[in-house]
Coordinates of C-alpha atoms in Angstrom, one line a residue:
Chain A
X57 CA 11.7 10.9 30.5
X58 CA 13.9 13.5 28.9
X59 CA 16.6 12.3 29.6
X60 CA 15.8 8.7 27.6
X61 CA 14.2 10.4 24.7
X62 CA 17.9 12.4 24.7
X63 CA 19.3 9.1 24.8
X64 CA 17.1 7.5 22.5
X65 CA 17.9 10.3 20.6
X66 CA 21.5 9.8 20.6
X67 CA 21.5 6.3 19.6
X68 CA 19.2 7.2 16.6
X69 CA 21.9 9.7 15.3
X70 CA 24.3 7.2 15.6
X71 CA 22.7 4.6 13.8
X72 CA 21.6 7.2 11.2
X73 CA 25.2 7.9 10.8
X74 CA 26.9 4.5 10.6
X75 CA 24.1 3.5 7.8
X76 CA 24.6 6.5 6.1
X77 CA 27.9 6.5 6.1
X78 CA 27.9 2.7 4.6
X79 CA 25.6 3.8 2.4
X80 CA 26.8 6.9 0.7
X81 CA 30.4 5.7 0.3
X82 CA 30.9 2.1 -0.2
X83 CA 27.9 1.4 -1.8
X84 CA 27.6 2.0 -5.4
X85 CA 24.8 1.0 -7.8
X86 CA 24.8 -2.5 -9.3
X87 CA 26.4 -2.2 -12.8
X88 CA 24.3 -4.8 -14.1
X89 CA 21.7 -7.5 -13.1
X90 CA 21.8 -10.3 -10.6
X91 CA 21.3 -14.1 -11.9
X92 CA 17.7 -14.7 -11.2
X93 CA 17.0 -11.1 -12.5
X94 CA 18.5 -12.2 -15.6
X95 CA 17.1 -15.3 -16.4
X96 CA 13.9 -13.8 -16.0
X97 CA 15.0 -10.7 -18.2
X98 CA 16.2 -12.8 -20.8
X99 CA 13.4 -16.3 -20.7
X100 CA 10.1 -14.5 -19.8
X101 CA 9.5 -13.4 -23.5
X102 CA 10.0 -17.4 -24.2
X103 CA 8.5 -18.6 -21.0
X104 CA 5.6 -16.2 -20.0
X105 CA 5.1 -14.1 -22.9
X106 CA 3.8 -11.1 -21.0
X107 CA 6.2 -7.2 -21.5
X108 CA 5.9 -6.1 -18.1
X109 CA 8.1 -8.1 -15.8
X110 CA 6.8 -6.9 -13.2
X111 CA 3.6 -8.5 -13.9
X112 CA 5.0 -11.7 -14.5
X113 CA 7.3 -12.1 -11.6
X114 CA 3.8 -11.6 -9.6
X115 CA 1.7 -13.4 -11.0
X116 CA 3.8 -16.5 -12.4
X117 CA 7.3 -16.8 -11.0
X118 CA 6.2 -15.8 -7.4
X119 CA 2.7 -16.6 -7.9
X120 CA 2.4 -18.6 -4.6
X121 CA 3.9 -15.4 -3.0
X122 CA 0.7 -13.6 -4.3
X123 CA -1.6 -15.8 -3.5
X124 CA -0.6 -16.0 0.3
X125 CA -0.4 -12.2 0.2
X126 CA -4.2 -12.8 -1.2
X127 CA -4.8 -14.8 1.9
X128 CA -3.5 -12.0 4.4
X129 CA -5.5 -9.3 3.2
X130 CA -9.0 -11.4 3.3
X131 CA -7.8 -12.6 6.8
X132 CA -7.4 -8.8 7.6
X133 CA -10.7 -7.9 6.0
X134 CA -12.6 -10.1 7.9
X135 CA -10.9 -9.5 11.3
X136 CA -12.0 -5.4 10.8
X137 CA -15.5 -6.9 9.7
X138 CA -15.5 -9.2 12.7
X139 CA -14.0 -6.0 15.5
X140 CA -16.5 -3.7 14.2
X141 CA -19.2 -5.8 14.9
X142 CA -21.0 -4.2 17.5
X143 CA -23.7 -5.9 20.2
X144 CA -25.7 -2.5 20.0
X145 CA -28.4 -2.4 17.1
X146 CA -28.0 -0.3 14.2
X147 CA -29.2 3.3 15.4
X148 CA -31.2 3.5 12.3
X149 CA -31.9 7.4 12.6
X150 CA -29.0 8.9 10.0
X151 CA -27.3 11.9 11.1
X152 CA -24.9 12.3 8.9
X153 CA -24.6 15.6 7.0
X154 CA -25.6 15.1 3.2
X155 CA -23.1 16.1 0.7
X156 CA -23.2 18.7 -0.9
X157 CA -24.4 19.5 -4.1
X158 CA -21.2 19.7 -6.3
X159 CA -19.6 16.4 -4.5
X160 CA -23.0 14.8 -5.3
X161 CA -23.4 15.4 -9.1
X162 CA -19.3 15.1 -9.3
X163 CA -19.8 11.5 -7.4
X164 CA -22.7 10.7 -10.3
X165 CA -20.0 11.9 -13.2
X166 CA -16.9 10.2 -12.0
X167 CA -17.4 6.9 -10.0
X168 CA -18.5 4.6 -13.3
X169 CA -15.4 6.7 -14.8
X170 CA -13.2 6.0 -12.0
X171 CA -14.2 2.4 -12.3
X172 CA -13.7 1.6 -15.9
X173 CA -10.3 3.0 -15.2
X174 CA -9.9 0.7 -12.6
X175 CA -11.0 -2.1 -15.0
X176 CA -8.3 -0.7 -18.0
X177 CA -5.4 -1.0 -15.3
X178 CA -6.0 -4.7 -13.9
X179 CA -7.1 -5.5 -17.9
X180 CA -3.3 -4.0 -19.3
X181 CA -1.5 -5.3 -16.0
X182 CA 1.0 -7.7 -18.4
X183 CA 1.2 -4.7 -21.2
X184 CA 1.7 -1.3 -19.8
X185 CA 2.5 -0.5 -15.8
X186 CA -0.5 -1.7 -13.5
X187 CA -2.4 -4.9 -12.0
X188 CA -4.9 -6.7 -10.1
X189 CA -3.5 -4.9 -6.9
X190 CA -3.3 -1.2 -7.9
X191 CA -6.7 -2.1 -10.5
X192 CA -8.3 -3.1 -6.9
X193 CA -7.0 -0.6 -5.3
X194 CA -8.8 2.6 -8.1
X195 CA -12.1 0.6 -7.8
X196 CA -12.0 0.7 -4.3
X197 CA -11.8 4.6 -4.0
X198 CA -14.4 4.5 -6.2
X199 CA -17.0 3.2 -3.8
X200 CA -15.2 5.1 -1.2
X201 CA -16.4 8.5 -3.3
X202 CA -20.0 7.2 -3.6
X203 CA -20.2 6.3 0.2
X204 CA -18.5 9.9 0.9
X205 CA -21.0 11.5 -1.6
X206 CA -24.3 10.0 -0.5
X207 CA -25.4 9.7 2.8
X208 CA -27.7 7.0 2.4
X209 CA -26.2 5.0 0.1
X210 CA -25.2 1.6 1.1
X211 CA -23.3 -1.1 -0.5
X212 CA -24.7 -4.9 0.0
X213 CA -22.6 -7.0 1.9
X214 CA -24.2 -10.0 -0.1
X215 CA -22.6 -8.8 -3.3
X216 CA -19.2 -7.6 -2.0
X217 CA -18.8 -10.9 -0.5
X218 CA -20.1 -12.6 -3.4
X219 CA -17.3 -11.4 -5.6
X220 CA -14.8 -11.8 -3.0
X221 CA -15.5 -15.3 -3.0
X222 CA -16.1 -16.3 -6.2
X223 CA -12.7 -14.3 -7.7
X224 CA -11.0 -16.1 -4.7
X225 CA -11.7 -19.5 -5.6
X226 CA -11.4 -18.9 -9.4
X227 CA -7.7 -18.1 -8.4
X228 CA -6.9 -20.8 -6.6
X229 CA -8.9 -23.2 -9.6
X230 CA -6.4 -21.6 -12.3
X231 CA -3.5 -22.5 -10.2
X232 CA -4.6 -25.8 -9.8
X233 CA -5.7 -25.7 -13.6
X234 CA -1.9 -25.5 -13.5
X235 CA -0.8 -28.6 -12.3
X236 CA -3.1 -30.7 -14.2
X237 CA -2.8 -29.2 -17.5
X238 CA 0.8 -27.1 -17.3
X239 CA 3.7 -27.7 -15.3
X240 CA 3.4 -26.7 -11.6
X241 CA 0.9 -24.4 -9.7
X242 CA -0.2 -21.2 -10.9
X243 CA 1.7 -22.1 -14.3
X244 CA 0.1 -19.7 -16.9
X245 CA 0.9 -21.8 -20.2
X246 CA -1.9 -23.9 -20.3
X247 CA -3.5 -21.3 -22.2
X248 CA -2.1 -20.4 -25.3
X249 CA 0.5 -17.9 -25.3
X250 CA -1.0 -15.5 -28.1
X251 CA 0.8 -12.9 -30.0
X252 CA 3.7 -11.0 -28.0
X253 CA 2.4 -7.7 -26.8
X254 CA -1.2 -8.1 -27.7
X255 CA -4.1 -7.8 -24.7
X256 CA -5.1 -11.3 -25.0
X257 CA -2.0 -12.8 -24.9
X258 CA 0.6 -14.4 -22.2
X259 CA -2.0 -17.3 -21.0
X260 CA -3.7 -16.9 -17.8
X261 CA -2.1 -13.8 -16.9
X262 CA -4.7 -11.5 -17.4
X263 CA -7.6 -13.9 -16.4
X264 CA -5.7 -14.4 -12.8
X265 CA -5.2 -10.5 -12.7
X266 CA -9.1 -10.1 -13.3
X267 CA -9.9 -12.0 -10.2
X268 CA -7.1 -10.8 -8.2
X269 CA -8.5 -7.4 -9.1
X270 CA -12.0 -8.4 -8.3
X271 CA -10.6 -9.6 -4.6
X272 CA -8.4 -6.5 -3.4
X273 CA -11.2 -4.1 -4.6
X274 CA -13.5 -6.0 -3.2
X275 CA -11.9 -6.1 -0.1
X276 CA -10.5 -2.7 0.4
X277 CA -14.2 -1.9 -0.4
X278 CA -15.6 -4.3 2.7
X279 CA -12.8 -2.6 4.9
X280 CA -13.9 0.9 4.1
X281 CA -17.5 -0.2 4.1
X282 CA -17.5 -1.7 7.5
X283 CA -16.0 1.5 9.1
X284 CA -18.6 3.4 7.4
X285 CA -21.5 1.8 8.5
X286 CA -19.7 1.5 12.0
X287 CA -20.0 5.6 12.4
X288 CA -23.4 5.7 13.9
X289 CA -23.3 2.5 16.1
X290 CA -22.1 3.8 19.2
X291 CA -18.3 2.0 19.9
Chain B
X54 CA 21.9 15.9 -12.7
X55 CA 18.7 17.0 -13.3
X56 CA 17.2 13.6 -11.6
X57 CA 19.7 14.2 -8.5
X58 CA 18.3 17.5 -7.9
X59 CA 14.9 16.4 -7.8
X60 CA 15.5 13.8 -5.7
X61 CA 17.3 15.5 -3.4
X62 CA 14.1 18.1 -3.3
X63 CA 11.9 15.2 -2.8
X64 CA 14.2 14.0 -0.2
X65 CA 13.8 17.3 1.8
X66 CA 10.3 17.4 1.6
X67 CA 9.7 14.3 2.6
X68 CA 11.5 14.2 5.6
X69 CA 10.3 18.2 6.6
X70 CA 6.8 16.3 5.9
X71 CA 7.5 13.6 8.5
X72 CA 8.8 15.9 10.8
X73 CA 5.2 17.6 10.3
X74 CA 3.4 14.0 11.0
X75 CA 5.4 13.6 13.9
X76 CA 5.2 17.1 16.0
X77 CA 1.9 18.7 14.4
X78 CA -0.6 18.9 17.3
X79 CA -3.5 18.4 15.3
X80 CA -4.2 14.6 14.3
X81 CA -6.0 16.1 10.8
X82 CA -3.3 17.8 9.8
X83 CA -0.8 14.6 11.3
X84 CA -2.6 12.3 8.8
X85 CA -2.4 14.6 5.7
X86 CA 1.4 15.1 6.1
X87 CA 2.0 11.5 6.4
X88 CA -0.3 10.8 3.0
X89 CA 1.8 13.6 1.7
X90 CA 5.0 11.9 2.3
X91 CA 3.5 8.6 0.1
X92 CA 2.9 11.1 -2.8
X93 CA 6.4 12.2 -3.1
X94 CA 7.3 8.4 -2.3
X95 CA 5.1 7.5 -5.3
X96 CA 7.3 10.3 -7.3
X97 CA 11.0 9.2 -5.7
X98 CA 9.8 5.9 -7.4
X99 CA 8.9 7.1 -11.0
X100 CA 12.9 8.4 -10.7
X101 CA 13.7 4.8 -9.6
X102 CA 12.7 3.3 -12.7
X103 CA 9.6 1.1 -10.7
X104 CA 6.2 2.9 -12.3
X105 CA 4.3 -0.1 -11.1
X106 CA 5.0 0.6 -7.6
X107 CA 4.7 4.0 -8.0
X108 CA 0.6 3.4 -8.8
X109 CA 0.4 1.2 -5.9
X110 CA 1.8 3.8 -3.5
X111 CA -0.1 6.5 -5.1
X112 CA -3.4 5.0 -5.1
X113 CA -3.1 2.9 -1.8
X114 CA -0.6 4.9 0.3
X115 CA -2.0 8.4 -0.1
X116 CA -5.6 7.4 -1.0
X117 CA -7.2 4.6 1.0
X118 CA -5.0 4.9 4.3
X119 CA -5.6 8.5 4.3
X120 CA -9.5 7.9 4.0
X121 CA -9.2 4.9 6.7
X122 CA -7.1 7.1 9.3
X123 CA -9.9 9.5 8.8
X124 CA -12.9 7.3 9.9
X125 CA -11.3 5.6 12.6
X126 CA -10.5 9.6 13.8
X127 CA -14.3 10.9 13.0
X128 CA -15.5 8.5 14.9
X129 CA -13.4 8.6 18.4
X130 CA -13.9 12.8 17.9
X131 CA -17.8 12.1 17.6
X132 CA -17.5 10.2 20.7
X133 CA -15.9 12.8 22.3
X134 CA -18.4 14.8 21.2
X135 CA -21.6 13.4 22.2
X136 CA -20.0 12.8 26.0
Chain C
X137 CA 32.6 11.1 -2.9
X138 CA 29.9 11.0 -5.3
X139 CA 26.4 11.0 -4.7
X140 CA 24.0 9.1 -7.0
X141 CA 20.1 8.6 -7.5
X142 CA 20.5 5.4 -5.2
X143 CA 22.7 6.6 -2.1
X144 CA 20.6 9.9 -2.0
X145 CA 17.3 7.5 -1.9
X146 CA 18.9 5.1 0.4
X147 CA 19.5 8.0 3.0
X148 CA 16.1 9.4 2.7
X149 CA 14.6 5.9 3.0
X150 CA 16.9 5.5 6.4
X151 CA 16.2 8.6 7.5
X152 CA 12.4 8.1 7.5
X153 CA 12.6 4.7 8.8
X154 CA 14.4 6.4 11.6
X155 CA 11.7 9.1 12.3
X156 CA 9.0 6.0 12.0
X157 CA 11.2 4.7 15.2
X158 CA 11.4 8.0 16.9
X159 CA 7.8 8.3 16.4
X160 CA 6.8 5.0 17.2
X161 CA 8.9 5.3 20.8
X162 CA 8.4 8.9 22.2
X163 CA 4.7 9.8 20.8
X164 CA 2.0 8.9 23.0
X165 CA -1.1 8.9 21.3
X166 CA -2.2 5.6 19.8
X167 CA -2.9 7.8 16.0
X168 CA 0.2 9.1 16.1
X169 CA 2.2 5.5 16.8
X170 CA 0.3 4.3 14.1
X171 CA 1.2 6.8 11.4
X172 CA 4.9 6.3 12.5
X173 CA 4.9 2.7 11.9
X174 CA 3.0 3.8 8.2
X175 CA 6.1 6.1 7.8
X176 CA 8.9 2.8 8.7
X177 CA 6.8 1.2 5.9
X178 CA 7.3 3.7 3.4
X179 CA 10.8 3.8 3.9
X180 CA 11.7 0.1 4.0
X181 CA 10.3 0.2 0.9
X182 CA 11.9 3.5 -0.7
X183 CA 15.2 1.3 0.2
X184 CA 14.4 -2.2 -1.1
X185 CA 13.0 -0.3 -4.7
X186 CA 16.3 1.4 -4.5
X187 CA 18.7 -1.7 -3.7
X188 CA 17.4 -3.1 -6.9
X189 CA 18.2 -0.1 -9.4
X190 CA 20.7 -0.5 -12.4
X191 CA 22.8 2.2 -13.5
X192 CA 20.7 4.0 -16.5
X193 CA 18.3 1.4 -17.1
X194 CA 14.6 1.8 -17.8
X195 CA 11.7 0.3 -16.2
X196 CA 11.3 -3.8 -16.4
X197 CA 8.8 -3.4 -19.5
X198 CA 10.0 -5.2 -22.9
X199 CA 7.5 -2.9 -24.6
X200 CA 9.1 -1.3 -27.3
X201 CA 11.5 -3.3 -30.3
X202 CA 14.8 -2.1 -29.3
X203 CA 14.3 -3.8 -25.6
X204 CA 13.3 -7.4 -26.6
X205 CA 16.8 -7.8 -28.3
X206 CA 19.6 -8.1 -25.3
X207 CA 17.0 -7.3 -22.9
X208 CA 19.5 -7.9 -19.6
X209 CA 21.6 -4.5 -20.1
X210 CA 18.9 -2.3 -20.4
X211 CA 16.2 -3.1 -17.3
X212 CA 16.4 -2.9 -13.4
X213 CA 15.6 -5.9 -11.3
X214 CA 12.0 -6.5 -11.3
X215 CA 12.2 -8.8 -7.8
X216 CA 12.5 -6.4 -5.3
X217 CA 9.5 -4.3 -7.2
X218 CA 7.3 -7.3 -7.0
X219 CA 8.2 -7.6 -3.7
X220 CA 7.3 -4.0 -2.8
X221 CA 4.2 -3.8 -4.5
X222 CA 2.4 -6.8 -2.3
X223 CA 4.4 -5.5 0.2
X224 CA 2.1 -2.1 0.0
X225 CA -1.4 -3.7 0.0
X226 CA -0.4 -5.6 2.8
X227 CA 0.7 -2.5 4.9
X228 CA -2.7 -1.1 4.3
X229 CA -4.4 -3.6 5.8
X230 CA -2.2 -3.9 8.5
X231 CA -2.1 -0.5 9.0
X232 CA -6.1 -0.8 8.9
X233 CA -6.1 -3.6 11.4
X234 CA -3.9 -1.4 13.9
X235 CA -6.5 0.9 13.6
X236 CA -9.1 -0.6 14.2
X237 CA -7.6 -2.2 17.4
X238 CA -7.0 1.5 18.3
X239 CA -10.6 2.0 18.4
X240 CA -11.0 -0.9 20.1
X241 CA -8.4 -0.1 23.2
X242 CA -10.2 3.7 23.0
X243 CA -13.6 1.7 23.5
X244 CA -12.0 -0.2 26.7
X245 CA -10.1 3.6 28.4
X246 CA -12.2 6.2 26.7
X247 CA -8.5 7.5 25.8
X248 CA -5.5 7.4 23.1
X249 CA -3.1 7.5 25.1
X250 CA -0.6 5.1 25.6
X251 CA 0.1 5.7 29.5
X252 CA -3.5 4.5 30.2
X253 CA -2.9 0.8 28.8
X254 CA -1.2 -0.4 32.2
X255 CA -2.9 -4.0 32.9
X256 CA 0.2 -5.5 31.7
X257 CA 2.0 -3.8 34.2
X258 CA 2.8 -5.0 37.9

């Protein structure tokens, strides 16, 4: 055993150094953009209207990207939903320590903070750094602060699912919007494009990061939901 | 200059904190050293010119895996507990 | 040689990648495999956010007046951040998934470690 970590070891090291050694000497930072980087640099203002790139790589260029990257974390969702299931009923007898006092009245005070600020980043995703997926991912720890804070609260699976599906299939509606009134799938110009800059502007942009917002928070939610209610059931 | 000394802190940290998440005995203090290393991920990133990704990793990376890791290990330790 | 922002980020990004792969080989509790693979992920994506910097340039965000006009000098390459930031969400569910198959195997062996999981073996 020692002797093949040693080995393992070894080989490591020698990877480590060959990469590094590539790395630190003949690679230099690119003086200036590739192609497709710079069509999008120079066309998006034109062809998307939104200031973060970022945004509009995401949600337009590589849109079908996104949406399959949707499709992965619902798939993964509902596989934790589906292992956690157990055969066992629920042992309805709580015995989980309450919070205390100061994480109870904090949880009160910052969760419909923590959520509105969720709700500006997903809102601002084409302005100013942020997105359905980080938006998602700020509403999400704030139901994982009101489940940590209060021992009997408990989130419906109704509405989390509700949202889930409803934002889902409004996605997939816009991109097919798309196609009938625009030029492809997921195309945001059939919308008009608005003033440059301005929150309701670049077309669908911001509508398709409400509900992708909506879905990953939703999710992430479900995921840290189901392990939470999954604590008293015996495994 | 100032940028290549931060990053190079960042880099040492970062690694010392993966060496922690590796070798620490303790799973608790395992998890927190690898959240750790996604916070000074999130920063490497602001230096990288990428402050979309560097939200993602902050928020997802070293908030919601942290808090996952942690239920899954609460609840084999309260099985081990009970038995 | 000279070191920049990129080759130092490059070598921290291989060198975690490399302790996700020592971690992921020689540990043998199930937790501990899991937070190695969450470390290769944070390092595959330190270096593809790295491969895509510019010399000097700012973030991919036309905000203020002075970027809209010869945008293409002044911003990194958005792609590889795109790529990167779907690439995150997905490693937490996958990483959640593992997880959860962890507790799963744990439920079957009433143990993490690895050496108890020998059906596959003859």
């Amino acid at each position: 055993m020692i002797l093949r970590n040693s080995l393992l070891f070894l080989l490591l090291i020698a990877f480590a150094a060959i990469i590094i050694s590539l790395f630190s000497t003949n690679y230099s930072e690119a003086e200036q953009l590739g192609i497709v980087a710079k069509h999008y640099a120079e066309n998006a203002k034109a062809e998307v209207g939104a200031p973060n790139l970022v945004s509009a790589v995401v949600v337009t260029y590589r849109g079908l990207d996104t949406l399959g990257e949707v499709v992965i974390l619902f798939l993964t969702a509902a596989i934790i939903g589906f292992m956690l299931k157990s055969k066992h009923s629920v042992n309805n007898s709580d015995k989980r320590i309450k919070g205390s006092e100061i994480l109870e009245t904090a949880a009160n005070a910052l969760v419909p903070i923590i959520i509105l600020f969720g709700s500006y980043i997903f809102i601002n995703g084409h302005l100013s750094p942020g997105g359905g997926f980080q938006g998602g991912a700020v509403i999400a720890s704030a139901f994982v602060l009101l489940v940590m804070a209060k021992a009997n609260a408990k989130l419906s699976h109704k509405i989390i699912s509700f949202t889930e599906s409803v934002s889902g299939f409004s996605f997939v509606i816009i991109g097919v919007l798309g196609i009938i009134l625009a030029a492809g799938f997921l195309d945001n110009t059939f919308l008009p494009l608005g003033k440059y800059g301005s929150i309701i502007s670049a077309g669908a942009i911001p509508i398709i990061y409400i509900f992708i917002g909506l879905k990953v928070g939703s999710e992430l939610t479900s995921i840290v939901n189901n392990l939470k209610e999954s604590q008293n059931i015996e495994i | 200059m100032i940028q290549l000394i931060i990053a190079i802190v960042l880099g040492m940290i970062m690694i010392l904190m993966a060496g922690v998440a590796i070798y620490h005995k303790k799973l608790k203090v395992a998890i927190i050293a690898a959240g750790a290393v996604s916070l000074f991920a999130s920063i490497l990133y602001i230096l990288l010119a990428a402050p979309d990704v560097a939200l993602t990793e902050a928020s997802i990376g070293s908030g919601l895996s942290v808090v996952i890791f942690f239920y899954v290990l609460n609840k084999i330790r309260k099985y081990d507990t009970e038995k | 040689m000279i070191f920049s922002l990129v080759n130092i980020s490059l070598i921290i990004g291989i060198l975690l990648v490399l302790a996700g792969i020592w971690a992921a080989i020689t540990q043998k509790n199930i937790i501990k495999i899991i937070i190695g693979f969450s470390l290769f992920d944070t390092g595959i994506h330190i270096i593809m956010v790295a491969l895509g910097y510019v010399k000097n340039n700012t973030a991919p965000i036309l905000d203020s007046e002075n970027l809209r006009t010869g945008t293409a000098d002044k911003i990194v390459d958005p792609i590889p951040q795109a790529l990167v930031l779907t690439a995150i969400v997905i490693g937490l569910g996958v990483t959640a998934l593992m997880l959860v198959y962890a507790l799963k195997m744990y439920r079957e062996k009433k143990s993490l470690n690895i050496n108890s999981f020998k059906d596959l073996k003859w």
